[in-house]
Amino acid sequence: MNPPYPPPIDRVLYTEEQIEQRIREVAAEITARYRDRSLKLIGVLKGSVFFLTALARHLEIPVRVDYLAISSFSASKSSPGVVRIAKDLDEPIEGDDVLVVEDIVDTGLTLRYLLQTLAGRGPNSLGICTLLDRTSRRLVQVPVEFRCFEIGDHFVVGCGLDHKQYYRNLRYLAVLKPEAKG
Ligand code: IMP
């Protein structure tokens, strides 16, 4: 059965215009930080694709893009934060200025694993940029340098964030109705 459309949302957190405006601001910060350098954006599939694309369009420095995918076993309470790379980067990152682009940093477990792995490959620098940051649920500290929005403890969809793989394509960020989340 297809999921309902329009989606069963409780409320819109940020509109398309607010998100676009904030992405422009963060892109300007990143441009200033990496001026006279080139940047490799690493997107974590699949959630970050929408944000990465919107962000990259506003960066005014030379940019390359690569992607990786992670399988997370965080659902298992016995071994939270167990992750592995399901699809690796196409290119090495040795000597590169790397910015990992995320849709949301929640517990930080996925990102901690990712940073450890990438740091071992000898990048010149390794930063994090996320669309959403939910620091209230953080279990491990990760150095988030660029964030668009801090959000509270509610499940959100849109702008790459999914529920059962749906609703990534929403142009706004919304809180899903608790009963819809199941
Ligand atoms: P963590 O930081 O390791 O806990 O995991 C972050 C990942 O959990 C994100 O990349 C998302 O895929 C997923 N996630 C966390 N919160 C939400 C949410 O509110 N909506 C959709 N996906 C979420």
XYZ file of C-alpha atoms in Angstrom, residues 21-33 51 54-61 129 146 148:
25
model
C 17.911 31.355 3.176
C 19.759 29.466 5.905
C 21.629 27.299 3.385
C 22.840 30.473 1.649
C 24.134 31.815 4.981
C 25.963 28.603 5.853
C 27.382 28.366 2.319
C 28.785 31.877 2.764
C 30.451 30.801 6.037
C 31.996 27.787 4.327
C 33.148 29.859 1.362
C 34.852 32.285 3.754
C 36.477 29.485 5.751
C 21.050 19.200 1.264
C 21.465 22.816 -2.408
C 24.563 23.774 -0.421
C 27.079 23.126 -3.199
C 25.197 25.429 -5.574
C 25.972 28.368 -3.270
C 29.645 27.644 -2.575
C 31.971 30.026 -4.357
C 35.141 27.930 -4.245
C 28.348 20.315 7.996
C 28.548 24.145 10.294
C 21.734 25.067 9.556
